Short mmCIF file of C-alpha atoms and ligand atoms in Angstrom, two decimals:
data_model
loop_
_atom_site.label_atom_id
_atom_site.label_comp_id
_atom_site.label_asym_id
_atom_site.label_seq_id
_atom_site.Cartn_x
_atom_site.Cartn_y
_atom_site.Cartn_z
CA MET A 74 20.46 -42.41 -5.51
CA ILE A 75 18.47 -39.88 -3.41
CA ASP A 76 15.47 -38.42 -5.15
CA THR A 77 15.83 -34.73 -4.15
CA LEU A 78 13.15 -32.05 -4.27
CA LEU A 79 14.27 -28.43 -4.01
CA ILE A 80 11.71 -26.17 -2.31
CA LEU A 81 12.46 -22.46 -2.59
CA HIS A 82 10.41 -19.98 -0.57
CA LEU A 83 9.91 -16.32 0.28
CA ASN A 84 7.32 -14.26 2.16
CA ASP A 85 6.40 -10.66 2.83
CA SER A 86 8.25 -9.32 -0.16
CA HIS A 87 5.99 -6.19 -0.05
CA SER A 88 6.65 -4.90 -3.54
CA ARG A 89 10.34 -4.11 -2.88
CA ILE A 90 11.61 -5.17 -6.28
CA PHE A 91 13.98 -2.17 -6.66
CA PRO A 92 17.19 -1.60 -4.71
CA PHE A 93 16.58 0.49 -1.57
CA GLY A 94 18.09 1.33 1.84
CA PRO A 95 21.16 3.22 2.99
CA TRP A 96 23.79 4.40 0.46
CA THR A 97 26.93 2.25 0.28
CA ASN A 98 30.44 3.55 -0.29
CA ASP A 99 30.17 2.95 -4.05
CA ASN A 100 26.94 4.97 -4.15
CA LYS A 101 24.60 2.02 -4.48
CA ARG A 102 21.70 0.94 -2.29
CA PHE A 103 22.40 -1.53 0.49
CA TYR A 104 19.37 -3.82 -0.19
CA PRO A 105 19.90 -5.38 -3.58
CA SER A 106 16.46 -6.03 -5.18
CA VAL A 107 14.97 -8.80 -7.20
CA ILE A 108 17.68 -8.76 -9.89
CA ARG A 109 20.05 -10.59 -7.52
CA PHE A 110 17.25 -12.65 -5.97
CA ALA A 111 16.29 -13.94 -9.40
CA TYR A 112 19.85 -14.97 -10.22
CA ILE A 113 20.03 -17.11 -7.07
CA THR A 114 16.64 -18.82 -7.51
CA ASP A 115 17.26 -19.44 -11.27
CA SER A 116 20.68 -21.00 -10.57
CA LEU A 117 19.30 -23.26 -7.87
CA LYS A 118 16.43 -24.36 -10.11
CA SER A 119 18.83 -25.32 -12.89
CA LEU A 120 20.87 -27.34 -10.35
CA TYR A 121 17.78 -29.24 -9.15
CA PRO A 122 15.40 -30.27 -11.97
CA LYS A 123 12.73 -31.19 -9.42
CA HIS A 124 11.71 -28.03 -7.72
CA LEU A 125 8.85 -26.04 -6.24
CA PHE A 126 8.81 -22.36 -5.29
CA PHE A 127 6.43 -20.84 -2.76
CA HIS A 128 5.49 -17.36 -1.60
CA ALA A 129 3.80 -17.32 1.84
CA GLY A 130 1.84 -14.09 1.28
CA ASP A 131 2.07 -10.27 1.44
CA TYR A 132 3.61 -9.57 -1.92
CA SER A 133 1.53 -6.36 -1.88
CA SER A 134 2.09 -2.86 -0.44
CA GLY A 135 5.37 -1.32 0.53
CA ASP A 136 6.67 0.36 -2.60
CA PHE A 137 5.63 2.15 -5.78
CA PRO A 138 5.30 -0.95 -8.06
CA PHE A 139 2.24 -1.94 -6.01
CA ASN A 140 0.75 1.56 -6.05
CA THR A 141 1.29 1.90 -9.80
CA SER A 142 -0.53 -1.27 -10.84
CA VAL A 143 -2.40 -2.30 -7.65
CA GLY A 144 -0.49 -5.55 -7.49
CA LYS A 145 -0.25 -6.58 -11.15
CA ILE A 146 3.45 -5.74 -11.41
CA ASP A 147 4.19 -7.70 -8.25
CA LEU A 148 2.30 -10.75 -9.57
CA LYS A 149 4.12 -10.48 -12.93
CA ILE A 150 7.46 -10.53 -11.06
CA LEU A 151 6.44 -13.62 -9.09
CA LYS A 152 5.42 -15.33 -12.29
CA LEU A 153 8.75 -14.44 -13.90
CA LEU A 154 10.52 -15.90 -10.90
CA GLY A 155 8.56 -19.13 -11.51
CA VAL A 156 6.64 -19.20 -8.20
CA SER A 157 4.47 -22.31 -8.03
CA ALA A 158 1.94 -21.14 -5.42
CA ILE A 159 1.24 -17.98 -3.37
CA ALA A 160 -0.63 -17.83 -0.04
CA LEU A 161 -3.18 -15.02 0.37
CA GLY A 162 -1.75 -12.44 2.84
CA ASN A 163 -3.61 -9.69 4.70
CA HIS A 164 -1.87 -6.87 2.73
CA GLU A 165 -3.23 -8.33 -0.51
CA PHE A 166 -6.41 -6.47 0.54
CA ASP A 167 -4.79 -3.00 0.86
CA ALA A 168 -6.54 -1.72 -2.20
CA GLY A 169 -9.73 -3.62 -1.40
CA PRO A 170 -10.98 -7.04 -2.55
CA ASP A 171 -12.22 -5.73 -5.93
CA SER A 172 -8.73 -4.58 -6.92
CA LEU A 173 -7.23 -7.85 -5.74
CA TYR A 174 -9.74 -9.83 -7.76
CA ASN A 175 -8.99 -7.73 -10.86
CA ALA A 176 -5.23 -8.20 -10.54
CA LEU A 177 -5.58 -11.96 -10.07
CA LEU A 178 -7.92 -12.12 -13.06
CA SER A 179 -5.71 -10.08 -15.38
CA GLU A 180 -2.59 -12.09 -14.42
CA ASN A 181 -4.48 -15.36 -14.38
CA ILE A 182 -3.26 -16.29 -10.92
CA TYR A 183 -4.95 -18.14 -8.10
CA LEU A 184 -3.92 -17.59 -4.49
CA LEU A 185 -4.19 -20.19 -1.74
CA SER A 186 -6.32 -19.76 1.37
CA ALA A 187 -8.35 -22.59 2.79
CA ASN A 188 -9.84 -20.51 5.63
CA MET A 189 -11.34 -17.68 3.61
CA ASP A 190 -14.98 -17.60 4.57
CA THR A 191 -17.36 -18.34 1.71
CA THR A 192 -18.64 -15.12 0.44
CA SER A 193 -20.63 -13.90 -2.51
CA HIS A 194 -17.65 -11.74 -3.57
CA PRO A 195 -16.12 -12.79 -6.96
CA LEU A 196 -12.74 -13.04 -5.30
CA LYS A 197 -13.70 -16.53 -4.17
CA THR A 198 -13.33 -17.69 -7.78
CA ARG A 199 -9.63 -16.74 -7.65
CA ILE A 200 -8.85 -18.36 -4.27
CA ARG A 201 -8.18 -22.06 -3.93
CA PRO A 202 -7.87 -23.99 -0.64
CA TYR A 203 -4.89 -26.06 -1.84
CA GLU A 204 -2.82 -27.06 -4.84
CA ILE A 205 -1.41 -30.50 -5.64
CA PHE A 206 1.86 -30.99 -7.47
CA ASN A 207 2.87 -34.40 -8.91
CA ILE A 208 6.58 -34.99 -8.68
CA SER A 209 8.24 -38.46 -9.07
CA SER A 210 4.69 -39.89 -9.15
CA LYS A 211 4.09 -38.51 -5.69
CA LYS A 212 1.50 -36.03 -4.64
CA ILE A 213 2.88 -32.87 -2.95
CA CYS A 214 -0.12 -31.18 -1.36
CA VAL A 215 0.03 -27.55 -0.34
CA LEU A 216 -2.63 -25.91 1.83
CA GLY A 217 -2.96 -22.12 2.09
CA LEU A 218 -3.94 -20.29 5.30
CA THR A 219 -4.52 -16.56 6.08
CA THR A 220 -4.44 -14.69 9.39
CA THR A 221 -7.77 -13.82 11.04
CA GLU A 222 -6.27 -10.74 12.77
CA PHE A 223 -7.72 -8.33 10.20
CA ASN A 224 -11.28 -9.70 9.99
CA ASP A 225 -12.63 -6.25 11.01
CA ASN A 226 -10.23 -4.24 8.88
CA PRO A 227 -12.03 -1.73 6.60
CA TYR A 228 -9.82 -2.69 3.66
CA GLN A 229 -10.74 -6.33 3.87
CA LYS A 230 -14.55 -5.91 3.92
CA PRO A 231 -16.57 -8.06 3.28
CA ILE A 232 -13.99 -10.87 3.31
CA LYS A 233 -13.48 -12.77 6.59
CA PHE A 234 -11.29 -15.70 7.59
CA LYS A 235 -12.15 -18.72 9.71
CA ASP A 236 -10.02 -20.31 12.45
CA PRO A 237 -6.96 -21.60 10.56
CA ILE A 238 -6.15 -24.43 12.98
CA GLN A 239 -9.60 -26.03 12.71
CA ILE A 240 -9.47 -25.70 8.90
CA ALA A 241 -5.98 -27.25 8.75
CA GLN A 242 -7.28 -30.19 10.79
CA ILE A 243 -10.15 -30.72 8.38
CA TYR A 244 -7.89 -30.59 5.28
CA GLN A 245 -5.46 -33.01 6.90
CA ASP A 246 -8.14 -35.69 6.43
CA THR A 247 -8.79 -34.50 2.87
CA PHE A 248 -5.04 -34.75 2.14
CA ASN A 249 -4.93 -38.26 3.56
CA ASN A 250 -7.94 -39.31 1.49
CA LEU A 251 -6.20 -37.87 -1.61
CA ASN A 252 -3.08 -39.97 -0.85
CA CYS A 253 -0.90 -36.97 -0.40
CA TYR A 254 2.72 -37.96 0.10
CA LEU A 255 4.26 -34.67 1.29
CA LYS A 256 1.84 -32.40 3.18
CA ILE A 257 2.84 -28.68 3.32
CA ILE A 258 1.07 -25.64 4.75
CA LEU A 259 1.77 -22.26 3.14
CA SER A 260 0.92 -20.12 6.06
CA HIS A 261 0.34 -16.38 6.38
CA LEU A 262 -0.34 -16.67 10.13
CA GLY A 263 2.98 -15.60 11.68
CA ALA A 264 5.64 -17.76 13.30
CA TYR A 265 3.94 -17.96 16.73
CA VAL A 266 0.61 -19.22 15.39
CA ASP A 267 2.59 -21.61 13.15
CA THR A 268 3.96 -23.33 16.28
CA LEU A 269 0.40 -23.81 17.62
CA LEU A 270 -0.70 -25.08 14.20
CA ALA A 271 2.23 -27.54 14.09
CA LYS A 272 1.31 -28.95 17.55
CA SER A 273 -2.33 -29.58 16.70
CA THR A 274 -1.92 -31.12 13.22
CA ASN A 275 0.51 -33.50 11.47
CA TYR A 276 1.72 -31.79 8.32
CA HIS A 277 5.38 -32.31 7.32
CA LEU A 278 6.32 -28.73 6.74
CA ILE A 279 4.94 -25.20 7.45
CA ILE A 280 6.33 -22.50 5.18
CA GLY A 281 5.44 -19.33 6.98
CA GLY A 282 5.07 -15.62 6.56
CA HIS A 283 3.40 -12.56 8.10
CA SER A 284 5.69 -12.08 11.14
CA HIS A 285 8.73 -11.29 8.95
CA THR A 286 10.67 -13.85 11.04
CA ARG A 287 14.16 -14.80 9.95
CA ILE A 288 14.33 -18.56 10.72
CA ASP A 289 17.98 -19.47 10.09
CA THR A 290 17.87 -22.79 11.97
CA ILE A 291 14.80 -24.84 11.13
CA TRP A 292 12.17 -25.02 13.95
CA LYS A 293 11.11 -28.54 14.93
CA VAL A 294 7.78 -29.04 16.69
CA LYS A 295 6.38 -32.32 18.01
CA ASN A 296 3.06 -32.67 16.14
CA SER A 297 -0.19 -34.46 16.93
CA ASN A 298 1.28 -37.80 15.64
CA ASN A 299 4.32 -37.42 17.91
CA ASP A 300 6.26 -36.79 14.72
CA THR A 301 8.22 -33.70 13.72
CA THR A 302 6.69 -30.78 11.86
CA TYR A 303 9.21 -28.30 10.48
CA ILE A 304 8.59 -24.56 10.42
CA VAL A 305 10.51 -22.20 8.13
CA GLN A 306 10.21 -18.49 7.31
CA ALA A 307 12.34 -16.26 5.06
CA TYR A 308 12.42 -12.80 6.66
CA GLU A 309 11.21 -10.07 4.27
CA HIS A 310 11.57 -7.77 1.25
CA PHE A 311 13.53 -10.15 -1.06
CA LYS A 312 16.44 -10.03 1.37
CA VAL A 313 16.84 -13.85 1.68
CA VAL A 314 15.87 -16.97 -0.23
CA GLY A 315 14.65 -19.98 1.73
CA LYS A 316 16.15 -23.23 0.42
CA ILE A 317 14.83 -26.64 1.53
CA LEU A 318 16.15 -29.92 0.17
CA TRP A 319 13.67 -32.76 0.71
CA ASN A 320 14.31 -36.52 0.18
CA LEU A 321 11.37 -37.83 -1.84
CA THR A 322 12.52 -41.43 -1.37
CA ASN A 323 12.01 -41.53 2.41
CA ASN A 324 9.92 -38.28 2.76
CA LYS A 325 12.49 -36.66 5.08
CA LEU A 326 14.27 -33.35 5.29
CA ILE A 327 17.76 -33.29 3.91
CA ASP A 328 18.77 -29.65 4.49
CA TYR A 329 17.43 -26.19 5.10
CA LYS A 330 19.08 -22.77 4.94
CA LEU A 331 18.46 -19.12 4.19
CA ILE A 332 20.59 -17.63 1.46
CA ASP A 333 21.42 -13.92 1.90
CA VAL A 334 20.68 -12.03 -1.34
CA LEU A 335 22.96 -9.28 0.01
CA ASN A 336 26.07 -11.40 -0.52
CA SER A 337 25.22 -12.40 -4.06
CA PRO A 338 27.43 -10.67 -6.63
CA ASN A 339 25.55 -11.90 -9.71
CA ILE A 340 22.58 -10.29 -11.36
CA SER A 341 19.87 -11.55 -13.78
CA GLN A 342 19.86 -9.68 -17.09
CA TYR A 343 16.24 -10.42 -17.96
CA MET A 344 15.18 -8.97 -14.61
CA ILE A 345 17.13 -5.75 -15.34
CA ASP A 346 15.22 -5.29 -18.59
CA THR A 347 11.90 -6.02 -16.83
CA LEU A 348 12.71 -3.55 -14.03
CA ASN A 349 13.62 -0.80 -16.49
CA ASN A 350 10.28 -1.23 -18.15
CA ILE A 351 8.46 -1.13 -14.78
CA LYS A 352 10.40 1.96 -13.75
CA SER A 353 9.13 3.85 -16.75
CA GLN A 354 5.53 2.96 -15.81
CA ILE A 355 6.17 4.21 -12.24
CA TYR A 356 7.80 7.45 -13.44
CA ALA A 357 4.93 8.15 -15.84
CA ARG A 358 2.54 8.09 -12.89
CA PHE A 359 4.48 9.32 -9.86
CA GLY A 360 7.59 11.11 -11.23
CA ASN A 361 11.20 9.90 -10.90
CA VAL A 362 10.75 8.68 -7.32
CA TYR A 363 13.92 6.55 -7.26
CA ASP A 364 16.27 9.15 -8.76
CA ASP A 365 15.03 12.53 -7.51
CA SER A 366 16.67 14.42 -4.64
CA ILE A 367 14.32 15.96 -2.09
CA LYS A 368 16.86 16.68 0.61
CA SER A 369 20.29 15.74 1.83
CA LEU A 370 20.47 14.63 5.44
CA ASP A 371 23.57 15.15 7.56
CA ASN A 372 22.25 12.68 10.13
CA PRO A 373 19.93 9.75 9.74
CA ILE A 374 16.44 9.77 11.30
CA SER A 375 16.07 6.54 13.22
CA ASN A 376 13.08 4.22 13.25
CA SER A 377 13.63 3.14 16.83
CA PRO A 378 13.87 5.20 20.07
CA ASP A 379 17.30 6.86 20.39
CA SER A 380 17.14 8.53 23.81
CA ILE A 381 17.12 6.57 27.09
CA GLY A 382 13.70 6.37 28.77
CA CYS A 383 11.80 7.71 25.72
CA LEU A 384 9.40 5.51 23.71
CA ASP A 385 8.74 7.93 20.87
CA ILE A 386 10.58 7.02 17.68
CA PRO A 387 12.27 9.74 15.58
CA THR A 388 10.48 8.82 12.31
CA GLY A 389 7.20 8.67 14.24
CA ASN A 390 7.72 12.20 15.55
CA LEU A 391 8.59 13.30 11.99
CA VAL A 392 5.49 11.74 10.36
CA ALA A 393 3.14 12.91 13.13
CA ASP A 394 4.53 16.44 12.91
CA ALA A 395 4.18 16.42 9.13
CA MET A 396 0.57 15.21 9.32
CA ARG A 397 -0.30 17.82 11.95
CA PHE A 398 1.37 20.88 10.44
CA GLN A 399 0.45 20.09 6.80
CA THR A 400 -3.23 19.73 7.69
CA ASN A 401 -3.45 22.46 10.38
CA ALA A 402 -4.64 19.95 12.98
CA ASP A 403 -4.20 20.43 16.72
CA LEU A 404 -2.82 16.95 17.34
CA ALA A 405 -1.67 14.03 15.20
CA VAL A 406 -1.25 10.29 15.76
CA ILE A 407 0.31 7.61 13.54
CA GLU A 408 0.31 3.91 14.39
CA THR A 409 3.74 2.66 15.48
CA ASP A 410 3.18 -0.57 13.49
CA VAL A 411 2.98 1.14 10.09
CA LEU A 412 6.33 2.89 10.40
CA VAL A 413 8.84 0.80 8.47
CA TYR A 414 12.25 2.19 7.38
CA PRO A 415 14.41 5.06 8.79
CA LEU A 416 15.61 7.98 6.64
CA TYR A 417 19.27 7.45 5.89
CA LYS A 418 22.18 9.89 5.84
CA GLY A 419 22.83 11.54 2.45
CA LYS A 420 20.52 11.99 -0.51
CA VAL A 421 16.82 11.43 0.21
CA THR A 422 14.63 10.42 -2.71
CA SER A 423 10.82 10.38 -2.86
CA ASP A 424 11.03 6.64 -2.47
CA ASP A 425 13.07 6.95 0.72
CA ILE A 426 10.30 9.12 2.11
CA PHE A 427 7.63 6.62 0.91
CA GLN A 428 9.53 3.81 2.73
CA VAL A 429 9.06 5.56 6.11
CA MET A 430 5.31 4.82 6.04
CA PRO A 431 4.39 2.88 2.90
CA TYR A 432 1.11 1.25 3.99
CA GLY A 433 -2.40 2.12 3.18
CA PHE A 434 -3.80 2.65 -0.30
CA ASP A 435 -5.85 5.55 -1.51
CA ASN A 436 -8.07 4.46 -4.42
CA GLN A 437 -8.34 7.98 -5.76
CA ASN A 438 -4.69 8.86 -6.31
CA ALA A 439 -2.92 5.54 -5.50
CA TYR A 440 -0.71 7.02 -2.80
CA ASN A 441 -0.59 5.61 0.71
CA SER A 442 -3.03 6.35 3.56
CA ARG A 443 -5.21 9.46 3.21
CA ILE A 444 -5.07 11.81 6.21
CA TYR A 445 -8.30 12.31 8.09
CA LYS A 446 -9.05 15.08 10.57
CA ILE A 447 -11.12 13.66 13.42
CA THR A 448 -12.82 16.08 15.77
CA MET A 449 -13.17 14.68 19.27
CA LYS A 450 -13.07 15.71 22.92
CA GLY A 451 -9.83 15.54 24.78
CA SER A 452 -11.35 12.96 27.12
CA ASP A 453 -11.96 10.63 24.16
CA MET A 454 -8.24 10.63 23.36
CA TYR A 455 -7.88 8.86 26.70
CA ASN A 456 -10.41 6.23 25.62
CA VAL A 457 -8.84 5.66 22.28
CA LEU A 458 -5.26 5.53 23.59
CA GLY A 459 -6.25 3.50 26.62
CA PHE A 460 -8.23 0.88 24.84
CA ALA A 461 -5.87 0.63 21.88
CA GLN A 462 -2.92 0.36 24.30
CA LEU A 463 -4.42 -2.52 26.22
CA ILE A 464 -3.67 -5.07 23.53
CA ARG A 465 -0.10 -3.83 22.95
CA GLY A 466 1.76 -4.55 26.18
CA SER A 467 4.89 -2.50 26.29
CA VAL A 468 4.97 -1.02 22.76
CA PRO A 469 3.23 2.32 22.27
CA ILE A 470 0.25 1.95 19.97
CA VAL A 471 0.76 5.36 18.29
CA GLN A 472 3.41 7.97 17.79
CA VAL A 473 2.18 11.51 18.45
CA SER A 474 2.48 15.21 17.74
CA GLY A 475 1.03 18.08 19.76
CA PHE A 476 0.82 16.18 23.02
CA ARG A 477 2.62 13.75 25.30
CA TYR A 478 1.44 10.71 27.19
CA GLN A 479 2.59 7.96 29.55
CA PHE A 480 1.46 4.46 29.98
CA THR A 481 2.21 1.52 32.27
CA PRO A 482 3.70 -1.36 30.32
CA ASN A 483 1.48 -4.42 30.15
CA VAL A 484 -1.25 -2.90 32.27
CA PRO A 485 -4.29 -2.34 30.16
CA MET A 486 -5.99 1.08 30.09
CA GLU A 487 -3.28 2.63 32.26
CA VAL A 488 -2.81 5.75 30.09
CA SER A 489 -1.98 8.85 32.07
CA ASP A 490 -0.66 12.39 31.99
CA ILE A 491 -1.87 13.17 28.52
CA SER A 492 -0.84 16.77 28.05
CA ILE A 493 -4.20 17.81 26.72
CA ASP A 494 -7.33 19.29 28.22
CA THR A 495 -9.97 16.59 28.62
CA SER A 496 -12.84 19.04 28.20
CA GLN A 497 -11.53 20.76 25.07
CA ILE A 498 -12.39 19.79 21.51
CA TYR A 499 -9.44 18.83 19.30
CA LYS A 500 -8.88 18.24 15.59
CA VAL A 501 -6.73 15.13 15.40
CA ALA A 502 -4.92 14.18 12.19
CA GLY A 503 -4.72 10.45 11.67
CA SER A 504 -4.49 7.67 9.08
CA ILE A 505 -7.31 5.38 7.90
CA TYR A 506 -6.28 3.02 10.71
CA THR A 507 -6.65 5.77 13.32
CA LEU A 508 -10.06 6.61 11.93
CA TYR A 509 -11.04 2.95 12.15
CA VAL A 510 -9.86 2.46 15.72
CA SER A 511 -11.37 5.80 16.87
CA SER A 512 -14.77 5.13 15.39
CA LEU A 513 -14.76 1.65 16.94
CA LEU A 514 -13.80 2.78 20.38
CA THR A 515 -15.19 6.28 20.62
CA PRO A 516 -18.84 6.64 19.92
CA ASN A 517 -18.50 10.34 20.62
CA ILE A 518 -16.59 11.43 17.53
CA ILE A 519 -17.93 14.83 16.55
CA SER A 520 -16.93 14.91 12.89
CA VAL A 521 -14.53 13.43 10.38
CA GLU A 522 -12.99 15.47 7.56
CA THR A 523 -11.20 13.83 4.65
CA THR A 524 -8.20 16.04 3.84
CA ASN A 525 -6.70 16.28 0.34
CA LEU A 526 -3.33 14.96 1.54
CA ASN A 527 -1.83 11.49 1.95
CA VAL A 528 0.78 10.66 4.54
CA PHE A 529 3.45 10.54 1.75
CA GLN A 530 2.50 13.89 0.33
CA ALA A 531 2.39 15.54 3.75
CA LEU A 532 5.77 14.08 4.69
CA LYS A 533 7.39 15.04 1.39
CA ASN A 534 6.13 18.67 1.63
CA TYR A 535 7.19 18.85 5.24
CA ILE A 536 10.72 17.58 4.46
CA LEU A 537 11.06 19.84 1.48
CA ASN A 538 10.13 22.94 3.49
CA SER A 539 11.81 22.16 6.74
CA ASN A 540 15.20 23.61 7.68
CA ASN A 541 15.64 21.55 10.80
CA LEU A 542 15.28 17.86 10.33
CA ASN A 543 17.20 16.98 13.41
CA TYR A 544 14.78 14.39 14.72
CA HIS A 545 15.38 12.35 17.85
CA SER A 546 13.31 10.82 20.64
CA GLU A 547 12.18 13.57 22.98
CA CYS A 548 9.99 11.57 25.37
CA ARG A 549 6.70 12.41 23.82
CA ILE A 550 5.84 8.91 25.07
CA LYS A 551 7.14 7.44 28.28
CA TYR A 552 6.56 4.53 30.60
CA LYS A 553 4.87 5.43 33.86
CA THR A 554 6.91 3.85 36.59
CA THR A 555 4.73 2.63 39.41
CA ASN A 556 4.29 -0.23 41.84
CA TYR A 557 1.10 -1.18 40.17
CA ASN A 558 0.22 -4.87 40.52
CA GLU A 559 0.54 -6.08 36.97
CA ASN A 560 -0.78 -9.56 37.42
CA TYR A 561 -4.52 -9.36 37.30
CA LYS A 562 -4.86 -13.06 36.53
CA GLU A 563 -4.94 -13.97 40.22
CA PHE A 564 -7.96 -11.69 40.63
CA LEU A 565 -9.85 -12.92 37.62
CA LYS A 566 -11.40 -16.29 38.24
CA PHE A 567 -11.28 -18.28 35.09
CA GLU A 568 -9.83 -21.48 33.62
CA ILE A 569 -8.92 -22.34 30.07
CA LYS A 570 -9.15 -25.93 28.89
CA ASN A 571 -8.94 -26.93 25.18
CA ASN A 572 -9.75 -23.43 24.05
CA MET A 573 -12.81 -23.34 26.34
CA LEU A 574 -12.87 -20.39 28.74
CA ILE A 575 -14.72 -21.20 31.93
CA TRP A 576 -15.77 -18.18 34.02
CA LYS A 577 -15.82 -18.86 37.75
CA ASP A 578 -16.83 -15.53 39.28
CA LYS A 579 -20.22 -14.23 40.35
CA ARG A 580 -19.53 -10.97 38.57
CA VAL A 581 -20.07 -10.92 34.78
CA ALA A 582 -17.00 -10.85 32.53
CA SER A 583 -16.76 -9.44 29.05
CA ILE A 584 -14.55 -10.85 26.31
CA TYR A 585 -13.07 -8.49 23.75
CA ASN A 586 -11.28 -9.41 20.53
CA ILE A 587 -7.99 -7.95 19.35
CA SER A 588 -9.62 -4.89 17.81
CA GLY A 589 -11.36 -4.03 21.06
CA ARG A 590 -14.84 -5.18 20.03
CA LYS A 591 -16.88 -6.91 22.69
CA ILE A 592 -17.74 -10.44 21.55
CA TYR A 593 -19.39 -12.01 24.55
CA ASN A 594 -20.58 -11.50 28.14
CA LEU A 595 -19.88 -14.43 30.43
CA LYS A 596 -21.94 -15.32 33.54
CA GLU A 597 -20.74 -17.55 36.41
CA ASN A 598 -19.84 -21.08 35.33
CA GLU A 599 -20.52 -20.21 31.74
CA VAL A 600 -18.20 -21.66 29.11
CA TYR A 601 -17.12 -19.90 25.92
CA LYS A 602 -15.10 -21.46 23.11
CA LEU A 603 -12.32 -19.27 21.77
CA LYS A 604 -10.58 -19.57 18.43
CA SER A 605 -6.81 -19.07 18.38
CA GLY A 606 -5.85 -15.42 18.88
CA ILE A 607 -5.56 -12.65 21.42
CA TYR A 608 -8.44 -11.74 23.68
CA ILE A 609 -9.09 -9.35 26.55
CA ILE A 610 -11.19 -10.48 29.53
CA LYS A 611 -12.62 -7.63 31.59
CA SER A 612 -14.55 -7.91 34.85
CA GLY A 613 -15.15 -4.76 36.84
CA LYS A 614 -11.87 -2.85 36.67
CA LYS A 615 -9.77 -5.99 36.25
CA ILE A 616 -8.56 -6.62 32.75
CA TYR A 617 -6.36 -9.43 31.49
CA LYS A 618 -4.94 -10.33 28.09
CA ILE A 619 -5.02 -13.94 27.01
CA LEU A 620 -3.40 -15.69 24.10
CA ILE A 621 -5.01 -18.87 22.83
ZN1 LIG B 718 0.94 -10.14 6.78
#
């Protein structure tokens, strides 16, 4: 008989334990919540007595349960679901490392991250590199890894992460010395980095998160032993359950699939009771955010461009307008990345509004990102947009209000036709992320004012008081079409071998990291070792983006 191990997994659940999304014909929410998710995982666990259940990170941030308890509610839910191990994700830091530490301590939970840099912060006592499970007298060893992309993020300070691939290579030997039978990585690195990780190590299985990738058919990568490493990832927001069946007799995969929670008719009674209790905690703090009615929309407001040739997104225009008008700023910007859900047709609740831009955490009132008013010269807007845009290729880095701009896709720094006066001084409304990027890239910021509004509050007030919520793309952001030579690589003289960048030109080159910070100046024939990630090489006016 086959000795079968069931491995369940999820990732990037982002606090969305309540139903949300568009209204269905029977006046329910389209996305079904953890009450259906729990029914599926509980039934599978009772079918397979040998089971493990993993969360690949980012249980935090995204909805009111997180903001009410700074992560404790989300951890309680994961405990109730019977999760065996959780990777440390970047959003776990959204309320700062102290809050994360307190939540983990009060729920008596340890998260997995082997590449967290040793620090004097008490958080290190709640983070373990790996966990070992004994099943059928075999050791199942699970290593946790966290993305390095946010090493400079203000929320994460002073915690940093080391190169995950090097760390995974080191722990591979540790796992061999420990006689691990099945070697698993619980990765919060994103699906692309997972493929690099698979190639340069020889773990059996990488259970991924961070990129919110829906991997329906298992990814197979030839690993450093010429064997197969499998990569899986289960989308986001409790929408699917990842189900792996593993043969413990021959240590081989039997089957993998994602189960859609949407299609599950059954619900879990104990979860209903738990959610009712949580709802009353949320209502006590924030009001009846899931049941109130702020507005009724005749037409939805989309979260992707809806006019040909325009790159501004309707919810981006809405949020940026709200930030600008509610704070009396001249201009406003909001990062494209942090805009999540659209506003749907019909009744709009406070939670629907929160879902448009749920990220950021304000330690004073527990809402999302505080709005800052940054005073800067018009010319500095060029610097901020230009530099921020250079790592983003063809997606606009920000959505805007009060001005328009154009950029050339995939050509760094090619920002043009900003409809503002370069010599004038502007007050720019932005989020904590804007403040961070601006202060990093623009040494000439004149002043920063902390307003008394959060993005959610500004947006809710704006929607309440607005008679015209007919938001569409109006080409506030456009591509500049030009015959520009996009391939700078032929002009930049360098080679990359085994992560070593060898500079071959007489002129000095500078290397910048993903957040635009200069990390090294390279002279001719000099060699610089790069960790995996995205870098910008700049020499004279030539700039090129490399992916290691
Ligand atoms: Zn993440």
